[in-house]
PDB file of C-alpha atoms in Angstrom:
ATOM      1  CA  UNK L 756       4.496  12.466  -2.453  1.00 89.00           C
ATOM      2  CA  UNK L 757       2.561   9.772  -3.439  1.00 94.00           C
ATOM      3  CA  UNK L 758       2.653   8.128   0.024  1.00 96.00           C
ATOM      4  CA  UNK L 759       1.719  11.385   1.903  1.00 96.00           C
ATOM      5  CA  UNK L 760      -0.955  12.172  -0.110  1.00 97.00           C
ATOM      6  CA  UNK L 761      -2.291   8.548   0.665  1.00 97.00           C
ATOM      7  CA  UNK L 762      -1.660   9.074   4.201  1.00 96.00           C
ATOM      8  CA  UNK L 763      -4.040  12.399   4.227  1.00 97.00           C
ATOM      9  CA  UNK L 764      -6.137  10.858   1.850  1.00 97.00           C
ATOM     10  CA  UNK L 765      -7.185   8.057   4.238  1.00 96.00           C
ATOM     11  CA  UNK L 766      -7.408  10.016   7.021  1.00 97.00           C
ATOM     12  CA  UNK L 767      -9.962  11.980   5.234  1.00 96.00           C
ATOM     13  CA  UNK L 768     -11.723   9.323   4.223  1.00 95.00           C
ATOM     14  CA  UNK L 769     -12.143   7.970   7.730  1.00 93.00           C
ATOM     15  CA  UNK L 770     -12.905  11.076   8.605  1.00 94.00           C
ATOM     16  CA  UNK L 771     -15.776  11.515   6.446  1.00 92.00           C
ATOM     17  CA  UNK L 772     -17.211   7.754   7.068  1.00 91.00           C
ATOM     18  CA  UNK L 773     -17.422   8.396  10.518  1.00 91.00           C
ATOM     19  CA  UNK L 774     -19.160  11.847  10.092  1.00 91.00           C
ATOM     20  CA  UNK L 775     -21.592  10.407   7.836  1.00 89.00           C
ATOM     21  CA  UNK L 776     -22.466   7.475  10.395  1.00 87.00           C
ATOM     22  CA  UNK L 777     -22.856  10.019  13.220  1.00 88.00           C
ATOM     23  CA  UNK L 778     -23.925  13.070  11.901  1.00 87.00           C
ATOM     24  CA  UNK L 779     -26.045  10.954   9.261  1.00 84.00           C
ATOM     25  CA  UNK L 780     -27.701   9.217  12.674  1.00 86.00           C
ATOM     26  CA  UNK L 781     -31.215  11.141  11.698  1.00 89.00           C
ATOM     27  CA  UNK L 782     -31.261   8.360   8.389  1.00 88.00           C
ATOM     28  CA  UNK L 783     -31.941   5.732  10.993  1.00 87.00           C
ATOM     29  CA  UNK L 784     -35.632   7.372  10.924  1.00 89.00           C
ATOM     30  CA  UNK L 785     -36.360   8.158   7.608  1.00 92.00           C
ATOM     31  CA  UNK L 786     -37.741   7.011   4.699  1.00 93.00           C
ATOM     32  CA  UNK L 787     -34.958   4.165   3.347  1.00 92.00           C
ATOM     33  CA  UNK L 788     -34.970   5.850   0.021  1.00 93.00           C
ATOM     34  CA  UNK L 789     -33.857   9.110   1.344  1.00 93.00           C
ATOM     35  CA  UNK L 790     -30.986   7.228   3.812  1.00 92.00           C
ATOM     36  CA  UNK L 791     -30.535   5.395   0.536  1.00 93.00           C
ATOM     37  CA  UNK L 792     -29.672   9.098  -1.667  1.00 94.00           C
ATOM     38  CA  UNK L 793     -27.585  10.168   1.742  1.00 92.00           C
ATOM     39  CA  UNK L 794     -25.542   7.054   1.128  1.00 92.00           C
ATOM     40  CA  UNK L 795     -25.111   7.448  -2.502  1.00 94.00           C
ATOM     41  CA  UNK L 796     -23.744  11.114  -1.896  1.00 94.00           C
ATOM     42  CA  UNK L 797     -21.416   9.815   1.204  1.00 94.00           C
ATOM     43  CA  UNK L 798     -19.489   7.635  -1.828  1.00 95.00           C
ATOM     44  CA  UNK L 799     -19.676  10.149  -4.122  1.00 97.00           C
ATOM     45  CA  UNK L 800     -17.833  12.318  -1.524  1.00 96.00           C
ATOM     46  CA  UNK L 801     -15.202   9.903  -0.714  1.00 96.00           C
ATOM     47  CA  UNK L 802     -14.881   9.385  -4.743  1.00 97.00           C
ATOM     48  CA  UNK L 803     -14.220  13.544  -4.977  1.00 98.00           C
ATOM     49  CA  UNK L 804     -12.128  12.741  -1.888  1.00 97.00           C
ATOM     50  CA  UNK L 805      -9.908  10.474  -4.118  1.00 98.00           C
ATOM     51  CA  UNK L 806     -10.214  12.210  -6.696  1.00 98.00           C
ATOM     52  CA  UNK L 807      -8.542  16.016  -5.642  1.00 98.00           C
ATOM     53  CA  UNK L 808      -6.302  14.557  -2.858  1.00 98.00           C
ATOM     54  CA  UNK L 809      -4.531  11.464  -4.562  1.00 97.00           C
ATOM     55  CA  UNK L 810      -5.518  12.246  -8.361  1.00 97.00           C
ATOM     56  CA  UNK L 811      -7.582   8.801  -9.071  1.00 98.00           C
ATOM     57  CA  UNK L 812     -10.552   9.175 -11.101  1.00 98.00           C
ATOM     58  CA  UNK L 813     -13.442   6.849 -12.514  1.00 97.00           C
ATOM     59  CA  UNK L 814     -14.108   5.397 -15.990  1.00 98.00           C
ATOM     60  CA  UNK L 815     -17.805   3.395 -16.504  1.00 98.00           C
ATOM     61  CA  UNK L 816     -17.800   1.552 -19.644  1.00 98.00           C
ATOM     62  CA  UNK L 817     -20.896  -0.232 -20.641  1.00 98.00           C
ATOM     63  CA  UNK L 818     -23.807   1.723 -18.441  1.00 97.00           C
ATOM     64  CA  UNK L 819     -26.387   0.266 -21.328  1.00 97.00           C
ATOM     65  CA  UNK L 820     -26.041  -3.101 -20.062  1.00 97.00           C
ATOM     66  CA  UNK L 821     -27.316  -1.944 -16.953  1.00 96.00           C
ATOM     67  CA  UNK L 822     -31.464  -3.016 -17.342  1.00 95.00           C
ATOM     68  CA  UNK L 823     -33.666  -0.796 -14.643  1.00 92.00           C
ATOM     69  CA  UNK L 824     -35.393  -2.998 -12.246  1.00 93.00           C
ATOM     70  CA  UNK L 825     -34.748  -6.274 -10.431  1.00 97.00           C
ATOM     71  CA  UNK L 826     -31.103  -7.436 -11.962  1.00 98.00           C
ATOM     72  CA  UNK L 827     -28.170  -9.349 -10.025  1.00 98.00           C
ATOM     73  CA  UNK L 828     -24.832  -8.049 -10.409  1.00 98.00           C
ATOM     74  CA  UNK L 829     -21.507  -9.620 -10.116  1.00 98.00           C
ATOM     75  CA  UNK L 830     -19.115  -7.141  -9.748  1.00 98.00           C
ATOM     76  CA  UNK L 831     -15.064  -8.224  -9.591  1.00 98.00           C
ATOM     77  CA  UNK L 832     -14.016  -7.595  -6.061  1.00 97.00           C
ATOM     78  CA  UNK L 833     -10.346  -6.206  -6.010  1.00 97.00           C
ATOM     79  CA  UNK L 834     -10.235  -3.671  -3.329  1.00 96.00           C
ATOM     80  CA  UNK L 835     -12.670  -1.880  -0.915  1.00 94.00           C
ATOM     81  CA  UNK L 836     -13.478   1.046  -3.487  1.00 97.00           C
ATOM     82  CA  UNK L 837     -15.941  -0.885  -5.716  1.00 96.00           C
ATOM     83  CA  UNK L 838     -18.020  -1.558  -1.897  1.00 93.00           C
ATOM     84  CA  UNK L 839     -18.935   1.989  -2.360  1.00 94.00           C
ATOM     85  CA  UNK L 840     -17.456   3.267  -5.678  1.00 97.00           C
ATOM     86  CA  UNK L 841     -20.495   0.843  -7.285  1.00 97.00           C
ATOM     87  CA  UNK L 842     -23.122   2.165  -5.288  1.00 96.00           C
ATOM     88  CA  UNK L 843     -24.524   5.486  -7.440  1.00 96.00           C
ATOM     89  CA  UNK L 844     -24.550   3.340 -10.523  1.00 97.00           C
ATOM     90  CA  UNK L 845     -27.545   1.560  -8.960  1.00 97.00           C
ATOM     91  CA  UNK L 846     -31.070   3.014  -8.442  1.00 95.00           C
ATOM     92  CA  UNK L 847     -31.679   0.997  -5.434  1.00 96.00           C
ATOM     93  CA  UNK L 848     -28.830  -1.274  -4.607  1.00 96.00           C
ATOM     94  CA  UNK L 849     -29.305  -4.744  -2.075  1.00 96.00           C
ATOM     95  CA  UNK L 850     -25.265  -5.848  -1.604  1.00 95.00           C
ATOM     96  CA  UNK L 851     -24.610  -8.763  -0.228  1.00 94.00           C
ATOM     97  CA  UNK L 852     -21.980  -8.822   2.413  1.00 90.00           C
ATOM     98  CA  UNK L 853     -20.758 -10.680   5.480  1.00 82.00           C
ATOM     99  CA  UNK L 854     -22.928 -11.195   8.510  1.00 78.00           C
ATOM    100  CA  UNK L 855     -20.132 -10.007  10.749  1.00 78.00           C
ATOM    101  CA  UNK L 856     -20.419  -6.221   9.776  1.00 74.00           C
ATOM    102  CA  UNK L 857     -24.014  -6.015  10.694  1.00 72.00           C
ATOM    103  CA  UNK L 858     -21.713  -5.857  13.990  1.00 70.00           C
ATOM    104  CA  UNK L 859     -20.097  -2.918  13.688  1.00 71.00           C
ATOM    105  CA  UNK L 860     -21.643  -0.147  15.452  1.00 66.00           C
ATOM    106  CA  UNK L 861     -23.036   2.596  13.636  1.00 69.00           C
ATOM    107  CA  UNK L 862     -21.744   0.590  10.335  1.00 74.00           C
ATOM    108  CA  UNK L 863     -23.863  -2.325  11.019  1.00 78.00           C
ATOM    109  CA  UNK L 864     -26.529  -0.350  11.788  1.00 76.00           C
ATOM    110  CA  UNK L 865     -26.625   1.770   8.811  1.00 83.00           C
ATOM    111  CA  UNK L 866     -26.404  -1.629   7.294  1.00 83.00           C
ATOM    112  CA  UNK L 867     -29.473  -3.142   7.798  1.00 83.00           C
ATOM    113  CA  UNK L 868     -31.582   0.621   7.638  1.00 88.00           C
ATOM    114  CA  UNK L 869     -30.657  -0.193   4.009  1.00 91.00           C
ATOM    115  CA  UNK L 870     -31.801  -3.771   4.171  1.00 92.00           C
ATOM    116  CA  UNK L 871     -28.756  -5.092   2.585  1.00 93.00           C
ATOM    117  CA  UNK L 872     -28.210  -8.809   2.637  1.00 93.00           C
ATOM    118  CA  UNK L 873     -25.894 -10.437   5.509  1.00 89.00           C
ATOM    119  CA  UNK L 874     -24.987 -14.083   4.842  1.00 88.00           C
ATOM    120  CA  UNK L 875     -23.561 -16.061   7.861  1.00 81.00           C
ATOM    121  CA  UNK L 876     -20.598 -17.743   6.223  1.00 71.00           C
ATOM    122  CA  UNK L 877     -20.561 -20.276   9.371  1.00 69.00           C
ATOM    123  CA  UNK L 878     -23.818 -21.434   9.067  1.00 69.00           C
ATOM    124  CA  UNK L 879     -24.019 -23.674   5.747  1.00 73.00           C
ATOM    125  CA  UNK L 880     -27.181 -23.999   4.083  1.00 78.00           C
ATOM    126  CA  UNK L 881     -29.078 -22.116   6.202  1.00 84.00           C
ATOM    127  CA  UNK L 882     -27.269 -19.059   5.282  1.00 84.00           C
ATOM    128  CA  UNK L 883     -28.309 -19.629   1.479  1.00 88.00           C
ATOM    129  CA  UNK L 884     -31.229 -19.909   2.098  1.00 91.00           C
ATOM    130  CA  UNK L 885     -31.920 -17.017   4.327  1.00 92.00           C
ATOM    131  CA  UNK L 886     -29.965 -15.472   1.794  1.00 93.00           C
ATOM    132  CA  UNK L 887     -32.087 -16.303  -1.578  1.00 95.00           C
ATOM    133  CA  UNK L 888     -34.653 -15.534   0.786  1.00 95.00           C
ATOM    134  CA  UNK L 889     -33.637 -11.892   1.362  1.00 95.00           C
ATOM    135  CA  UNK L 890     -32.617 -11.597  -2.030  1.00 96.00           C
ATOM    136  CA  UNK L 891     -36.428 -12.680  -3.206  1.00 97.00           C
ATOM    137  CA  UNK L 892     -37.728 -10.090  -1.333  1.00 96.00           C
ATOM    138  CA  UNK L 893     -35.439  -7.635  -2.765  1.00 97.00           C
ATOM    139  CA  UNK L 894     -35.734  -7.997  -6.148  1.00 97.00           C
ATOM    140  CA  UNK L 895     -39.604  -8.416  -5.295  1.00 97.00           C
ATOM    141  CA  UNK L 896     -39.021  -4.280  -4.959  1.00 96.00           C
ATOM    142  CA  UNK L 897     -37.162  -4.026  -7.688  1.00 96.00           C
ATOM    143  CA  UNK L 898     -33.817  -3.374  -6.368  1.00 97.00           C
ATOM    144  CA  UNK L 899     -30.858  -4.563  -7.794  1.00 98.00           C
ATOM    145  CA  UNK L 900     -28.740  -7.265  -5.822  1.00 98.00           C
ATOM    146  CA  UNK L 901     -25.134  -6.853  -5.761  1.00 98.00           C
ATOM    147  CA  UNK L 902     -22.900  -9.624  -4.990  1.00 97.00           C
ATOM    148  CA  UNK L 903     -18.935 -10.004  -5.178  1.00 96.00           C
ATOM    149  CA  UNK L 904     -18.962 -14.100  -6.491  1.00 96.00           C
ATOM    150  CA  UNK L 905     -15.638 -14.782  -4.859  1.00 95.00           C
ATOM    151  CA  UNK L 906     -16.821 -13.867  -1.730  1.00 89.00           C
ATOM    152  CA  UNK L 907     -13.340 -11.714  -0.593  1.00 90.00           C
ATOM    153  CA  UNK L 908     -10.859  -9.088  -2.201  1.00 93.00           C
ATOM    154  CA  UNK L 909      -8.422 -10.901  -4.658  1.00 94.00           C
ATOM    155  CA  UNK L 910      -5.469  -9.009  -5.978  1.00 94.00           C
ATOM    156  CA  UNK L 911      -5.281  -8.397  -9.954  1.00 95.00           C
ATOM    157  CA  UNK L 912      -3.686 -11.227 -11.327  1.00 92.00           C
ATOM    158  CA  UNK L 913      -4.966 -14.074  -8.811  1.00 94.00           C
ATOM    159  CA  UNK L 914      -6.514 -16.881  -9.540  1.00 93.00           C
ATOM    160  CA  UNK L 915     -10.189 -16.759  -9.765  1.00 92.00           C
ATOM    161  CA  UNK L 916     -12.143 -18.846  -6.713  1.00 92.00           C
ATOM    162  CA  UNK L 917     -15.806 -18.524  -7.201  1.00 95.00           C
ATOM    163  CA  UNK L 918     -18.138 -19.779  -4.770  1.00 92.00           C
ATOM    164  CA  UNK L 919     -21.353 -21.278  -5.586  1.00 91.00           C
ATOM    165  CA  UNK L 920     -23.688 -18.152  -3.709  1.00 92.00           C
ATOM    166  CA  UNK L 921     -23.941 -16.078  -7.029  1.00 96.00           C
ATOM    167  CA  UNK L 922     -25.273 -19.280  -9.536  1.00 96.00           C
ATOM    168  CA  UNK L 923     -28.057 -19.895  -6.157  1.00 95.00           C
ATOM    169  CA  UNK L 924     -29.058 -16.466  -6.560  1.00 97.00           C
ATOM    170  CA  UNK L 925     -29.325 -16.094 -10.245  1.00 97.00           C
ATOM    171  CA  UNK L 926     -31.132 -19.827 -10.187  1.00 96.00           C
ATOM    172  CA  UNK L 927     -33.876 -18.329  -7.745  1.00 96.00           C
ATOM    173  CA  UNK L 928     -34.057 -15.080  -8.811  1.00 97.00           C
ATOM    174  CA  UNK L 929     -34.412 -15.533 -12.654  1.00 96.00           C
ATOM    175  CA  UNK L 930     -33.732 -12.546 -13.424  1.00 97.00           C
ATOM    176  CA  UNK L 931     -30.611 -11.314 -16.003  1.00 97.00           C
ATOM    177  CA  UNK L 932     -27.112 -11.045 -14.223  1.00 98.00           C
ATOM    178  CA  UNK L 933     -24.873  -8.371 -14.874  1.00 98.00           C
ATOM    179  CA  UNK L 934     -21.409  -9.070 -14.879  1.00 98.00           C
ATOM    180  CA  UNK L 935     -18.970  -6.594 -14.056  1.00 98.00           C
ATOM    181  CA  UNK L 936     -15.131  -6.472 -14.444  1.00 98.00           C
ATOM    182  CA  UNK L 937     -12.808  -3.524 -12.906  1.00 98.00           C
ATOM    183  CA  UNK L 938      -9.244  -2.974 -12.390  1.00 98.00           C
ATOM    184  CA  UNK L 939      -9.414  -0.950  -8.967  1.00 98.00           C
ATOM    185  CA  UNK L 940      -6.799  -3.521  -7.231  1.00 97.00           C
ATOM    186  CA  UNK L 941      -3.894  -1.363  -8.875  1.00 97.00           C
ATOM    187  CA  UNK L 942      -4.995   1.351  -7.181  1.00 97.00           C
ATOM    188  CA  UNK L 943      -6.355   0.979  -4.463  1.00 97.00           C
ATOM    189  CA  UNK L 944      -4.477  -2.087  -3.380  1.00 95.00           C
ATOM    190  CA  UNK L 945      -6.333  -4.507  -0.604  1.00 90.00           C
ATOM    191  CA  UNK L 946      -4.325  -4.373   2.395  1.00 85.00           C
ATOM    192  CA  UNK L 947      -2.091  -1.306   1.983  1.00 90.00           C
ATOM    193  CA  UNK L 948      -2.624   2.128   3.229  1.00 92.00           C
ATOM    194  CA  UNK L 949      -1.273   3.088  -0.003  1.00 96.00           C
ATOM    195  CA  UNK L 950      -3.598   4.627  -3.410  1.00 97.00           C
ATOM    196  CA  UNK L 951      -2.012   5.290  -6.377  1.00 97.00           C
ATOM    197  CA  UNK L 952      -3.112   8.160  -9.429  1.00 97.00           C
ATOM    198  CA  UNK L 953      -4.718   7.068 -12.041  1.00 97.00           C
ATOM    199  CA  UNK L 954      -7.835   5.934 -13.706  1.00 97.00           C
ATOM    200  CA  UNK L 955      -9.752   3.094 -12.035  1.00 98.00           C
ATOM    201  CA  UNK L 956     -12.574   1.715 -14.862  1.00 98.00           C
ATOM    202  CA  UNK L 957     -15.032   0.019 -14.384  1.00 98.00           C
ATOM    203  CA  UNK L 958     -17.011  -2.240 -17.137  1.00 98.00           C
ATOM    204  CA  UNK L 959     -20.153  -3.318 -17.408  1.00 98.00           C
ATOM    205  CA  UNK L 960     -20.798  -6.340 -19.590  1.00 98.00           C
ATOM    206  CA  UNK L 961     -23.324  -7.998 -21.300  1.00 97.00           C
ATOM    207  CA  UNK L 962     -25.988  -9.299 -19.373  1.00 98.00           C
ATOM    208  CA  UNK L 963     -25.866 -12.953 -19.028  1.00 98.00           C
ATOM    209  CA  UNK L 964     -30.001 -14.319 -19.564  1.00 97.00           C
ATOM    210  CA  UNK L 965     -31.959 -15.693 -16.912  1.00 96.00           C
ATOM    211  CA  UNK L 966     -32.877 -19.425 -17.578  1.00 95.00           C
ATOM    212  CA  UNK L 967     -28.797 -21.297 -17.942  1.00 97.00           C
ATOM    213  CA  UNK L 968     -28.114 -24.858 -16.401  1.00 96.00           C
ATOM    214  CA  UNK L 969     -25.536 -24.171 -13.700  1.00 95.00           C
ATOM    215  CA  UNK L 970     -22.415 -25.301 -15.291  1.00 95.00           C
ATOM    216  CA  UNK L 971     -23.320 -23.271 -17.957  1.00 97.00           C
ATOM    217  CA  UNK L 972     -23.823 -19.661 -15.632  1.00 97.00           C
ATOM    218  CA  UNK L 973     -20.776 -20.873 -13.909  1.00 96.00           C
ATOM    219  CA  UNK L 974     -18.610 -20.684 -17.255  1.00 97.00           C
ATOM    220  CA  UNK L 975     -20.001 -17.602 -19.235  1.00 97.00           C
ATOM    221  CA  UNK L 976     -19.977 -15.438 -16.169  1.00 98.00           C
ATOM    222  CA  UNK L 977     -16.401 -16.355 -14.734  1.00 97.00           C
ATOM    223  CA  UNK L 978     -15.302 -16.065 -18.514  1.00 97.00           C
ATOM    224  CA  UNK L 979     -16.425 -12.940 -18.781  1.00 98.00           C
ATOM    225  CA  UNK L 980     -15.277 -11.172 -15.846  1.00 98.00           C
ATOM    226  CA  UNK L 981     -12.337 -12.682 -15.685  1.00 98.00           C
ATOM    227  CA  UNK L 982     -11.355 -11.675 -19.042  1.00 98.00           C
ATOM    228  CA  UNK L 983     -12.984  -8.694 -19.195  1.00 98.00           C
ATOM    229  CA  UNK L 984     -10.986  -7.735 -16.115  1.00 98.00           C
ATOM    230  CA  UNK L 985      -7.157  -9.090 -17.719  1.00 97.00           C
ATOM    231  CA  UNK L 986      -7.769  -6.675 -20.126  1.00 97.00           C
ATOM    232  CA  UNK L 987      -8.830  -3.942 -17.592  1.00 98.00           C
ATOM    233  CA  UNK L 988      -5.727  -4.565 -15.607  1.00 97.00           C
ATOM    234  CA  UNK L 989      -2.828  -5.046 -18.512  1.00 97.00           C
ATOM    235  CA  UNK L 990      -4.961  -1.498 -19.818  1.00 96.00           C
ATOM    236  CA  UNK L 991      -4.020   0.050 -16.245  1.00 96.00           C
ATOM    237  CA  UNK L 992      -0.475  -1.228 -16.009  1.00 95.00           C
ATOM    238  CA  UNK L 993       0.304   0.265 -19.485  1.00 90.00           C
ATOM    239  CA  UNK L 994      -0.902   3.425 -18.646  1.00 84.00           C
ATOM    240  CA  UNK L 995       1.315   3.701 -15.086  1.00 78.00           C
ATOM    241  CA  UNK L 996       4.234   2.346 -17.454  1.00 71.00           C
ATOM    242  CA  UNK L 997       5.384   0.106 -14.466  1.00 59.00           C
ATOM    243  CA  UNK L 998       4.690  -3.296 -13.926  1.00 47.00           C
ATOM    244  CA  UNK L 999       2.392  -5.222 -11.815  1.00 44.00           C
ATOM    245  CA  UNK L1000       2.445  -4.881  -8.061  1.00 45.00           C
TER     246      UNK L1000
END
């Protein structure tokens, strides 16, 4: 049962991205705050999606660490739920992603209508600093910039590999960052078709303050996701009763 009601759950979620991206085509023209709300209801709609068809819900622990205005978040990256799951928790989110999905059509598109931040991953330094550039600008609005630090989906359980983007952006931006630590990964597994029932949470920690040495952000923010997140995931396995996958 489980895998069937994966199998229709996906191809309802597919279904409903690529409604959104055509049907949704009149956001390409309006103000980015309303395509912005559109957005934000499109992942609440896949979440309801999940929700009724496979039995996975949402927990947010922690929303009063979440400041209002400019902020940089560093969100866990497990699986592809938290690159939409995240977004309604935000009052104007700026995510940082790859380059290459600018690409996509209709995707892409909707991509940069957002003004989201692409980062060239080929192009060295010149991709930070179009990058911190972007991000400036963004936070100059008062959005909130999302970034995964690892850069890629890593299973629960793996070892952490951190690249050096997030400590650029919180060094330019000087502004608090917002770590976050999830457990989605056992549910929503990178790479497999499969989703499992259960609760995915999500927790929001303390915000680390602007104005830390590198080393320094480096160590308190990896040491609190990363256990943050152990405990997130050994909370999830207990609850399935099985163990790791």
């Amino acid at each position: 049962m489980i895998a069937l009601r994966s199998l229709l759950f996906n191809a309802l979620f597919y279904v409903n991205l690529i409604a959104f991206m055509v049907i949704g085509c009149v956001f390409y023209v309006t103000p980015r705050a309303w395509s912005m709300a559109a957005l934000k209801v499109w992942a609440r709609a896949s979440l309801l999606l999940l929700r009724v068809v496979v039995g996975t819900t949402m927990e947010i622990r922690g929303r009063e660490n979440l400041p209002p205005g400019p902020v940089l978040v560093a969100s866990k990256h497990q699986s592809l739920w938290e690159t939409f799951a995240l977004l309604p928790l935000f009052a104007d989110p700026a995510v940082v992603l790859k380059r290459e999905l600018t690409f996509i059509p209709l995707f892409g598109w909707f991509a940069l209508k957002f003004q989201m931040i692409p980062v060239d991953r080929g192009a060295g330094s010149t991709a930070l600093r179009r990058m911190l550039e972007r991000a400036t600008k963004a936070a100059a609005q008062g959005r909130q910039i999302v970034v995964f630090p690892e850069g890629t989906r890593r299973p629960p359980g793996a070892e952490a590999a951190y690249r050096p983007g997030t400590a650029a952006l919180y060094r330019k931006l000087g502004v608090q960052c917002v770590p976050i630590a999830l457990n989605s990964g056992l549910f929503w597994p990178r790479r497999r078709f499969m989703r499992y029932p259960g609760t995915i949470i999500v927790e929001i920690l303390d915000p680390v303050p602007p104005g830390l040495d590198r080393r320094s952000f480096d160590r308190v923010l990896q040491e609190r996701i990363e256990n943050a997140t152990a405990s997130l995931v050994a909370e999830g396995l207990k609850s399935q009763g099985e163990p790791a996958r």
